Amino acid sequence: MGKRTKQYKKLMRAFQLLGFREPYQLLITSDVILDTVKLDLINLFEKTLSSKNLKPMITQCCIRALYAKNVGPNRDPAVVAAIDRAKTFERRRCGHLMDEDPLTERECMLSVVDPKGKGENKFRYVVVTQDEWLRDRLRSVVPTPLMYVRRSVMILEPMSSSSAQAREREERAKFMDGIIRRPQKRKRDEDDSGEEHSGSEDEGKRDKPADHAEAAAEDKPKKKKKGRGPKGPNPLSVKKPKKTKAAEDKKPRKSEPPPKDAATEAKPKRKRRKKTSGTERSGTEQAEKPEAVAVEASEG
C-alpha cells in the first residue's frame, strides 16, 4: 500500500505540471457509484490522490441513468442507495435535456471532458469510471487522469502516452527557458541619424575577445548618472553655529531708558557701626568729656 501511494503521489505531481490544481474535480459515472455502495467512496478518493481537498461531481445524464435503473415494481435497494449518494455530490450541468437532445452516458462524459473535440481536457477533470471503452477513448484526451475500482481498491491509471508527450514538451520548454537568456526589456539607444541599435549588435559586442574589451567599452555609450545633490551631515548631530559680532550688530537694539538723577541713582550706603563692650564705652565717654567741658568754656 505504501509503495502504491508513493507512485500515485509522483503521478499526480506530473499531472500538476500540466495544470492540475487542488481541489481536484472528480467526474464520476453511475457505474462507480453502484459498485461502491457498501464502501466509503470519499475515503478511497482521499487515499488514492493523497489529498482531502476534493470536489466530487456528477452530470445530469449520469443521474438520469441511475433513475432509469430504478423503474419497475421490484426496486433494487442498492440503486436507491446509489441515488441517495449521488445527490450529495455536486451537480455538473451538462445541458443535455431529455426532451430535446437526450444523450447516452458515454457521449455526455466525452462532451463534458472534451467540449470542443480538440483532444484537450480543458477544465482538468479527473474521470472516475468503470467503463473500459470510455477509459480507452479518454486516453487520447490530454491530460486526463483515469480512475476505477477493482475489488474494493481504487486504482489510478498510469499516464497515457499522449499525456506523457505533453509533459515532456512542457519540461523541455522550461529547460530551454533556463538555458537561453532572453534579452531583457530595455530602452534602445538611438544614433544621431535616428536609427536604433539592434539586439544583434549588442550580442556581437558581448562576443568580442578580451583583447578588444577596452575598445568595445569605449564604443558603448556611457549611461548618464542621475544628478543627486551632495549628501550633507546629519543636522541633528551638528552643533549650532556661534553668533558673530557682525550678526549681533545687525540685530536691532532695544531703546535704552532715560538716565536718572545722580542723587536718586547713586544712594549713599549706610555704614555699619561696630558694637563695643561696656568698659570700652566708659573709657571713650571719659575721653570725650574734657573736650565737651572745653567747648562749653569757650562758649562762655
PDB file of C-alpha atoms in Angstrom, residues 55-290:
ATOM      1  CA  LYS A  55     -14.705  18.114  -5.344  1.00  0.00           C
ATOM      2  CA  PRO A  56     -16.730  15.041  -6.472  1.00  0.00           C
ATOM      3  CA  MET A  57     -19.136  15.852  -9.328  1.00  0.00           C
ATOM      4  CA  ILE A  58     -21.771  14.003 -11.374  1.00  0.00           C
ATOM      5  CA  THR A  59     -23.518  15.032 -14.582  1.00  0.00           C
ATOM      6  CA  GLN A  60     -27.252  15.251 -15.154  1.00  0.00           C
ATOM      7  CA  CYS A  61     -27.131  12.375 -17.658  1.00  0.00           C
ATOM      8  CA  CYS A  62     -25.454  10.078 -15.079  1.00  0.00           C
ATOM      9  CA  ILE A  63     -28.177  10.888 -12.546  1.00  0.00           C
ATOM     10  CA  ARG A  64     -30.753  10.148 -15.241  1.00  0.00           C
ATOM     11  CA  ALA A  65     -29.113   6.766 -15.866  1.00  0.00           C
ATOM     12  CA  LEU A  66     -29.470   5.895 -12.184  1.00  0.00           C
ATOM     13  CA  TYR A  67     -33.147   6.836 -12.156  1.00  0.00           C
ATOM     14  CA  ALA A  68     -33.716   4.677 -15.259  1.00  0.00           C
ATOM     15  CA  LYS A  69     -32.474   1.623 -13.334  1.00  0.00           C
ATOM     16  CA  ASN A  70     -34.933   2.306 -10.505  1.00  0.00           C
ATOM     17  CA  VAL A  71     -38.056   1.801 -12.635  1.00  0.00           C
ATOM     18  CA  GLY A  72     -40.365  -1.169 -12.022  1.00  0.00           C
ATOM     19  CA  PRO A  73     -42.182  -2.851  -9.178  1.00  0.00           C
ATOM     20  CA  ASN A  74     -39.110  -4.714  -7.854  1.00  0.00           C
ATOM     21  CA  ARG A  75     -36.742  -1.877  -6.995  1.00  0.00           C
ATOM     22  CA  ASP A  76     -33.210  -2.700  -6.025  1.00  0.00           C
ATOM     23  CA  PRO A  77     -32.219  -1.160  -2.644  1.00  0.00           C
ATOM     24  CA  ALA A  78     -28.654  -0.763  -3.954  1.00  0.00           C
ATOM     25  CA  VAL A  79     -29.911   1.527  -6.711  1.00  0.00           C
ATOM     26  CA  VAL A  80     -31.867   3.590  -4.180  1.00  0.00           C
ATOM     27  CA  ALA A  81     -28.750   3.915  -2.009  1.00  0.00           C
ATOM     28  CA  ALA A  82     -26.702   4.889  -5.078  1.00  0.00           C
ATOM     29  CA  ILE A  83     -29.217   7.620  -5.965  1.00  0.00           C
ATOM     30  CA  ASP A  84     -29.104   8.983  -2.412  1.00  0.00           C
ATOM     31  CA  ARG A  85     -25.290   9.119  -2.527  1.00  0.00           C
ATOM     32  CA  ALA A  86     -25.263  10.740  -5.969  1.00  0.00           C
ATOM     33  CA  LYS A  87     -27.487  13.532  -4.647  1.00  0.00           C
ATOM     34  CA  THR A  88     -24.769  14.502  -2.154  1.00  0.00           C
ATOM     35  CA  PHE A  89     -22.283  15.235  -4.968  1.00  0.00           C
ATOM     36  CA  GLU A  90     -22.083  18.495  -6.841  1.00  0.00           C
ATOM     37  CA  ARG A  91     -24.250  18.525  -9.959  1.00  0.00           C
ATOM     38  CA  ARG A  92     -22.368  19.216 -13.202  1.00  0.00           C
ATOM     39  CA  ARG A  93     -24.838  20.826 -15.588  1.00  0.00           C
ATOM     40  CA  CYS A  94     -24.114  19.348 -18.996  1.00  0.00           C
ATOM     41  CA  GLY A  95     -27.149  20.955 -20.700  1.00  0.00           C
ATOM     42  CA  HIS A  96     -28.384  17.702 -22.274  1.00  0.00           C
ATOM     43  CA  LEU A  97     -32.161  17.785 -21.847  1.00  0.00           C
ATOM     44  CA  MET A  98     -34.337  14.706 -22.032  1.00  0.00           C
ATOM     45  CA  ASP A  99     -36.878  16.138 -24.467  1.00  0.00           C
ATOM     46  CA  GLU A 100     -34.582  17.929 -26.932  1.00  0.00           C
ATOM     47  CA  ASP A 101     -31.277  16.034 -27.261  1.00  0.00           C
ATOM     48  CA  PRO A 102     -31.007  13.014 -24.967  1.00  0.00           C
ATOM     49  CA  LEU A 103     -27.505  11.520 -24.934  1.00  0.00           C
ATOM     50  CA  THR A 104     -26.043   8.349 -23.518  1.00  0.00           C
ATOM     51  CA  GLU A 105     -23.771   8.433 -20.510  1.00  0.00           C
ATOM     52  CA  ARG A 106     -20.671   7.910 -22.658  1.00  0.00           C
ATOM     53  CA  GLU A 107     -21.500  10.732 -25.043  1.00  0.00           C
ATOM     54  CA  CYS A 108     -22.265  13.027 -22.131  1.00  0.00           C
ATOM     55  CA  MET A 109     -18.898  12.345 -20.461  1.00  0.00           C
ATOM     56  CA  LEU A 110     -16.976  12.912 -23.708  1.00  0.00           C
ATOM     57  CA  SER A 111     -18.766  16.200 -24.371  1.00  0.00           C
ATOM     58  CA  VAL A 112     -18.052  17.465 -20.831  1.00  0.00           C
ATOM     59  CA  VAL A 113     -14.367  16.450 -20.706  1.00  0.00           C
ATOM     60  CA  ASP A 114     -13.555  17.494 -24.292  1.00  0.00           C
ATOM     61  CA  PRO A 115     -16.243  20.054 -25.207  1.00  0.00           C
ATOM     62  CA  LYS A 116     -14.632  21.272 -28.460  1.00  0.00           C
ATOM     63  CA  GLY A 117     -13.372  17.886 -29.670  1.00  0.00           C
ATOM     64  CA  LYS A 118      -9.720  19.033 -29.791  1.00  0.00           C
ATOM     65  CA  GLY A 119      -8.404  16.261 -27.550  1.00  0.00           C
ATOM     66  CA  GLU A 120      -7.846  18.575 -24.578  1.00  0.00           C
ATOM     67  CA  ASN A 121      -9.185  18.286 -21.044  1.00  0.00           C
ATOM     68  CA  LYS A 122      -9.915  21.978 -20.772  1.00  0.00           C
ATOM     69  CA  PHE A 123     -11.328  22.065 -17.224  1.00  0.00           C
ATOM     70  CA  ARG A 124      -8.875  19.484 -15.812  1.00  0.00           C
ATOM     71  CA  TYR A 125     -11.297  16.761 -14.714  1.00  0.00           C
ATOM     72  CA  VAL A 126     -10.214  13.513 -13.036  1.00  0.00           C
ATOM     73  CA  VAL A 127     -12.536  10.929 -14.588  1.00  0.00           C
ATOM     74  CA  VAL A 128     -13.703   8.009 -12.407  1.00  0.00           C
ATOM     75  CA  THR A 129     -15.474   5.318 -14.443  1.00  0.00           C
ATOM     76  CA  GLN A 130     -15.792   1.539 -14.732  1.00  0.00           C
ATOM     77  CA  ASP A 131     -16.439   1.709 -18.487  1.00  0.00           C
ATOM     78  CA  GLU A 132     -13.377   0.336 -20.319  1.00  0.00           C
ATOM     79  CA  TRP A 133     -14.467   1.774 -23.680  1.00  0.00           C
ATOM     80  CA  LEU A 134     -14.784   5.252 -22.150  1.00  0.00           C
ATOM     81  CA  ARG A 135     -11.365   4.991 -20.471  1.00  0.00           C
ATOM     82  CA  ASP A 136      -9.770   3.872 -23.726  1.00  0.00           C
ATOM     83  CA  ARG A 137     -11.370   6.808 -25.525  1.00  0.00           C
ATOM     84  CA  LEU A 138     -10.289   9.345 -22.908  1.00  0.00           C
ATOM     85  CA  ARG A 139      -6.622   8.279 -23.011  1.00  0.00           C
ATOM     86  CA  SER A 140      -6.245  10.329 -26.177  1.00  0.00           C
ATOM     87  CA  VAL A 141      -7.571  13.435 -24.398  1.00  0.00           C
ATOM     88  CA  VAL A 142      -4.651  15.364 -22.876  1.00  0.00           C
ATOM     89  CA  PRO A 143      -4.239  15.420 -19.897  1.00  0.00           C
ATOM     90  CA  THR A 144      -6.837  13.169 -18.250  1.00  0.00           C
ATOM     91  CA  PRO A 145      -6.182  11.106 -15.077  1.00  0.00           C
ATOM     92  CA  LEU A 146      -8.345   7.960 -15.093  1.00  0.00           C
ATOM     93  CA  MET A 147      -9.523   6.045 -12.018  1.00  0.00           C
ATOM     94  CA  TYR A 148     -11.597   2.911 -11.480  1.00  0.00           C
ATOM     95  CA  VAL A 149     -12.441   0.400  -8.731  1.00  0.00           C
ATOM     96  CA  ARG A 150     -11.235  -3.190  -8.685  1.00  0.00           C
ATOM     97  CA  ARG A 151     -12.051  -5.479  -5.740  1.00  0.00           C
ATOM     98  CA  SER A 152     -12.816  -2.569  -3.421  1.00  0.00           C
ATOM     99  CA  VAL A 153      -9.483  -0.919  -4.310  1.00  0.00           C
ATOM    100  CA  MET A 154      -9.304   2.446  -6.075  1.00  0.00           C
ATOM    101  CA  ILE A 155      -6.729   2.374  -8.886  1.00  0.00           C
ATOM    102  CA  LEU A 156      -5.186   5.373 -10.632  1.00  0.00           C
ATOM    103  CA  GLU A 157      -4.046   4.524 -14.156  1.00  0.00           C
ATOM    104  CA  PRO A 158      -0.512   5.495 -15.240  1.00  0.00           C
ATOM    105  CA  MET A 159      -0.179   8.465 -17.534  1.00  0.00           C
ATOM    106  CA  SER A 160      -1.099   7.771 -21.148  1.00  0.00           C
ATOM    107  CA  SER A 161       1.422   8.173 -23.948  1.00  0.00           C
ATOM    108  CA  SER A 162      -0.209  11.354 -25.275  1.00  0.00           C
ATOM    109  CA  SER A 163      -0.193  12.948 -21.815  1.00  0.00           C
ATOM    110  CA  ALA A 164       3.432  11.858 -21.265  1.00  0.00           C
ATOM    111  CA  GLN A 165       4.468  13.515 -24.533  1.00  0.00           C
ATOM    112  CA  ALA A 166       2.713  16.723 -23.494  1.00  0.00           C
ATOM    113  CA  ARG A 167       4.549  16.641 -20.160  1.00  0.00           C
ATOM    114  CA  GLU A 168       7.914  16.159 -21.895  1.00  0.00           C
ATOM    115  CA  ARG A 169       7.236  19.128 -24.160  1.00  0.00           C
ATOM    116  CA  GLU A 170       6.372  21.235 -21.119  1.00  0.00           C
ATOM    117  CA  GLU A 171       9.533  20.224 -19.270  1.00  0.00           C
ATOM    118  CA  ARG A 172      11.687  20.820 -22.356  1.00  0.00           C
ATOM    119  CA  ALA A 173      10.244  24.299 -22.797  1.00  0.00           C
ATOM    120  CA  LYS A 174      11.003  25.190 -19.180  1.00  0.00           C
ATOM    121  CA  PHE A 175      14.516  23.748 -19.508  1.00  0.00           C
ATOM    122  CA  MET A 176      15.241  25.804 -22.615  1.00  0.00           C
ATOM    123  CA  ASP A 177      13.936  28.943 -20.918  1.00  0.00           C
ATOM    124  CA  GLY A 178      16.527  28.410 -18.185  1.00  0.00           C
ATOM    125  CA  ILE A 179      19.403  27.947 -20.673  1.00  0.00           C
ATOM    126  CA  ILE A 180      18.586  30.633 -23.213  1.00  0.00           C
ATOM    127  CA  ARG A 181      18.796  34.051 -21.674  1.00  0.00           C
ATOM    128  CA  ARG A 182      16.168  36.096 -23.354  1.00  0.00           C
ATOM    129  CA  PRO A 183      17.014  39.802 -23.799  1.00  0.00           C
ATOM    130  CA  GLN A 184      15.531  41.899 -21.064  1.00  0.00           C
ATOM    131  CA  LYS A 185      13.312  44.811 -21.887  1.00  0.00           C
ATOM    132  CA  ARG A 186      15.421  47.957 -22.069  1.00  0.00           C
ATOM    133  CA  LYS A 187      15.414  51.291 -23.795  1.00  0.00           C
ATOM    134  CA  ARG A 188      17.194  51.207 -27.121  1.00  0.00           C
ATOM    135  CA  ASP A 189      19.829  53.800 -27.798  1.00  0.00           C
ATOM    136  CA  GLU A 190      19.269  55.902 -30.846  1.00  0.00           C
ATOM    137  CA  ASP A 191      22.013  57.247 -33.101  1.00  0.00           C
ATOM    138  CA  ASP A 192      22.196  60.809 -34.319  1.00  0.00           C
ATOM    139  CA  SER A 193      20.632  59.649 -37.584  1.00  0.00           C
ATOM    140  CA  GLY A 194      17.631  58.280 -35.704  1.00  0.00           C
ATOM    141  CA  GLU A 195      18.468  54.595 -36.271  1.00  0.00           C
ATOM    142  CA  GLU A 196      18.112  52.224 -33.336  1.00  0.00           C
ATOM    143  CA  HIS A 197      20.711  49.699 -32.194  1.00  0.00           C
ATOM    144  CA  SER A 198      19.507  46.161 -32.808  1.00  0.00           C
ATOM    145  CA  GLY A 199      19.917  43.310 -30.358  1.00  0.00           C
ATOM    146  CA  SER A 200      22.333  41.508 -32.693  1.00  0.00           C
ATOM    147  CA  GLU A 201      24.846  44.372 -32.470  1.00  0.00           C
ATOM    148  CA  ASP A 202      24.761  44.213 -28.670  1.00  0.00           C
ATOM    149  CA  GLU A 203      25.295  40.457 -28.754  1.00  0.00           C
ATOM    150  CA  GLY A 204      28.236  40.919 -31.150  1.00  0.00           C
ATOM    151  CA  LYS A 205      29.857  43.265 -28.699  1.00  0.00           C
ATOM    152  CA  ARG A 206      29.461  40.722 -25.893  1.00  0.00           C
ATOM    153  CA  ASP A 207      31.148  38.019 -28.008  1.00  0.00           C
ATOM    154  CA  LYS A 208      34.335  40.068 -28.644  1.00  0.00           C
ATOM    155  CA  PRO A 209      37.626  38.670 -27.249  1.00  0.00           C
ATOM    156  CA  ALA A 210      39.314  40.063 -24.154  1.00  0.00           C
ATOM    157  CA  ASP A 211      41.947  41.972 -26.198  1.00  0.00           C
ATOM    158  CA  HIS A 212      39.330  44.261 -27.661  1.00  0.00           C
ATOM    159  CA  ALA A 213      37.427  44.725 -24.411  1.00  0.00           C
ATOM    160  CA  GLU A 214      38.686  48.277 -23.934  1.00  0.00           C
ATOM    161  CA  ALA A 215      37.725  49.290 -27.476  1.00  0.00           C
ATOM    162  CA  ALA A 216      34.259  47.815 -27.001  1.00  0.00           C
ATOM    163  CA  ALA A 217      33.884  49.701 -23.723  1.00  0.00           C
ATOM    164  CA  GLU A 218      34.688  52.968 -25.481  1.00  0.00           C
ATOM    165  CA  ASP A 219      32.151  52.281 -28.237  1.00  0.00           C
ATOM    166  CA  LYS A 220      29.337  51.742 -25.762  1.00  0.00           C
ATOM    167  CA  PRO A 221      27.580  54.942 -24.772  1.00  0.00           C
ATOM    168  CA  LYS A 222      28.053  55.834 -21.164  1.00  0.00           C
ATOM    169  CA  LYS A 223      24.957  55.968 -19.069  1.00  0.00           C
ATOM    170  CA  LYS A 224      24.223  59.291 -17.505  1.00  0.00           C
ATOM    171  CA  LYS A 225      24.104  59.215 -13.774  1.00  0.00           C
ATOM    172  CA  LYS A 226      21.189  60.734 -12.030  1.00  0.00           C
ATOM    173  CA  GLY A 227      22.024  64.170 -10.692  1.00  0.00           C
ATOM    174  CA  ARG A 228      21.654  63.951  -6.977  1.00  0.00           C
ATOM    175  CA  GLY A 229      22.806  66.610  -4.580  1.00  0.00           C
ATOM    176  CA  PRO A 230      25.717  66.094  -2.197  1.00  0.00           C
ATOM    177  CA  LYS A 231      24.921  64.321   0.989  1.00  0.00           C
ATOM    178  CA  GLY A 232      25.227  66.698   3.911  1.00  0.00           C
ATOM    179  CA  PRO A 233      25.837  65.846   7.548  1.00  0.00           C
ATOM    180  CA  ASN A 234      23.060  64.835   9.847  1.00  0.00           C
ATOM    181  CA  PRO A 235      21.513  68.091  11.082  1.00  0.00           C
ATOM    182  CA  LEU A 236      20.760  66.536  14.466  1.00  0.00           C
ATOM    183  CA  SER A 237      24.410  65.664  15.104  1.00  0.00           C
ATOM    184  CA  VAL A 238      25.867  69.078  14.087  1.00  0.00           C
ATOM    185  CA  LYS A 239      26.483  71.858  16.615  1.00  0.00           C
ATOM    186  CA  LYS A 240      24.678  75.085  16.124  1.00  0.00           C
ATOM    187  CA  PRO A 241      26.885  77.893  14.702  1.00  0.00           C
ATOM    188  CA  LYS A 242      28.022  80.563  17.153  1.00  0.00           C
ATOM    189  CA  LYS A 243      26.742  84.087  16.718  1.00  0.00           C
ATOM    190  CA  THR A 244      29.352  86.524  15.365  1.00  0.00           C
ATOM    191  CA  LYS A 245      29.740  90.175  16.237  1.00  0.00           C
ATOM    192  CA  ALA A 246      28.546  91.224  12.810  1.00  0.00           C
ATOM    193  CA  ALA A 247      25.322  89.304  13.363  1.00  0.00           C
ATOM    194  CA  GLU A 248      24.884  90.897  16.776  1.00  0.00           C
ATOM    195  CA  ASP A 249      25.425  94.385  15.335  1.00  0.00           C
ATOM    196  CA  LYS A 250      22.763  93.745  12.711  1.00  0.00           C
ATOM    197  CA  LYS A 251      20.180  92.934  15.366  1.00  0.00           C
ATOM    198  CA  PRO A 252      18.075  95.952  16.362  1.00  0.00           C
ATOM    199  CA  ARG A 253      18.940  97.123  19.862  1.00  0.00           C
ATOM    200  CA  LYS A 254      16.293  97.907  22.389  1.00  0.00           C
ATOM    201  CA  SER A 255      15.774 101.578  23.245  1.00  0.00           C
ATOM    202  CA  GLU A 256      17.580 102.446  26.490  1.00  0.00           C
ATOM    203  CA  PRO A 257      15.588 104.123  29.292  1.00  0.00           C
ATOM    204  CA  PRO A 258      16.377 107.813  30.043  1.00  0.00           C
ATOM    205  CA  PRO A 259      19.127 108.384  32.675  1.00  0.00           C
ATOM    206  CA  LYS A 260      18.002 109.132  36.215  1.00  0.00           C
ATOM    207  CA  ASP A 261      19.370 111.827  38.538  1.00  0.00           C
ATOM    208  CA  ALA A 262      22.626 111.213  40.229  1.00  0.00           C
ATOM    209  CA  ALA A 263      21.048 111.655  43.663  1.00  0.00           C
ATOM    210  CA  THR A 264      18.451 109.057  43.048  1.00  0.00           C
ATOM    211  CA  GLU A 265      20.767 106.866  41.038  1.00  0.00           C
ATOM    212  CA  ALA A 266      23.683 106.704  43.492  1.00  0.00           C
ATOM    213  CA  LYS A 267      22.426 106.428  47.046  1.00  0.00           C
ATOM    214  CA  PRO A 268      24.962 106.612  49.896  1.00  0.00           C
ATOM    215  CA  LYS A 269      25.491 103.373  51.551  1.00  0.00           C
ATOM    216  CA  ARG A 270      24.791 103.238  55.254  1.00  0.00           C
ATOM    217  CA  LYS A 271      27.873 102.420  57.273  1.00  0.00           C
ATOM    218  CA  ARG A 272      27.507  99.757  59.842  1.00  0.00           C
ATOM    219  CA  ARG A 273      28.898 100.584  63.251  1.00  0.00           C
ATOM    220  CA  LYS A 274      30.840  98.090  65.200  1.00  0.00           C
ATOM    221  CA  LYS A 275      29.376  97.104  68.512  1.00  0.00           C
ATOM    222  CA  THR A 276      31.623  97.723  71.581  1.00  0.00           C
ATOM    223  CA  SER A 277      31.630  96.403  75.151  1.00  0.00           C
ATOM    224  CA  GLY A 278      30.652  98.346  78.325  1.00  0.00           C
ATOM    225  CA  THR A 279      34.236  99.047  79.527  1.00  0.00           C
ATOM    226  CA  GLU A 280      35.212 100.425  76.154  1.00  0.00           C
ATOM    227  CA  ARG A 281      32.137 102.677  76.149  1.00  0.00           C
ATOM    228  CA  SER A 282      33.059 104.189  79.609  1.00  0.00           C
ATOM    229  CA  GLY A 283      36.648 104.888  78.523  1.00  0.00           C
ATOM    230  CA  THR A 284      35.517 106.641  75.409  1.00  0.00           C
ATOM    231  CA  GLU A 285      32.917 108.666  77.291  1.00  0.00           C
ATOM    232  CA  GLN A 286      35.561 109.858  79.773  1.00  0.00           C
ATOM    233  CA  ALA A 287      37.844 110.818  76.913  1.00  0.00           C
ATOM    234  CA  GLU A 288      35.082 112.751  75.241  1.00  0.00           C
ATOM    235  CA  LYS A 289      34.010 114.650  78.479  1.00  0.00           C
ATOM    236  CA  PRO A 290      37.025 117.073  78.809  1.00  0.00           C
TER     237      PRO A 290
END
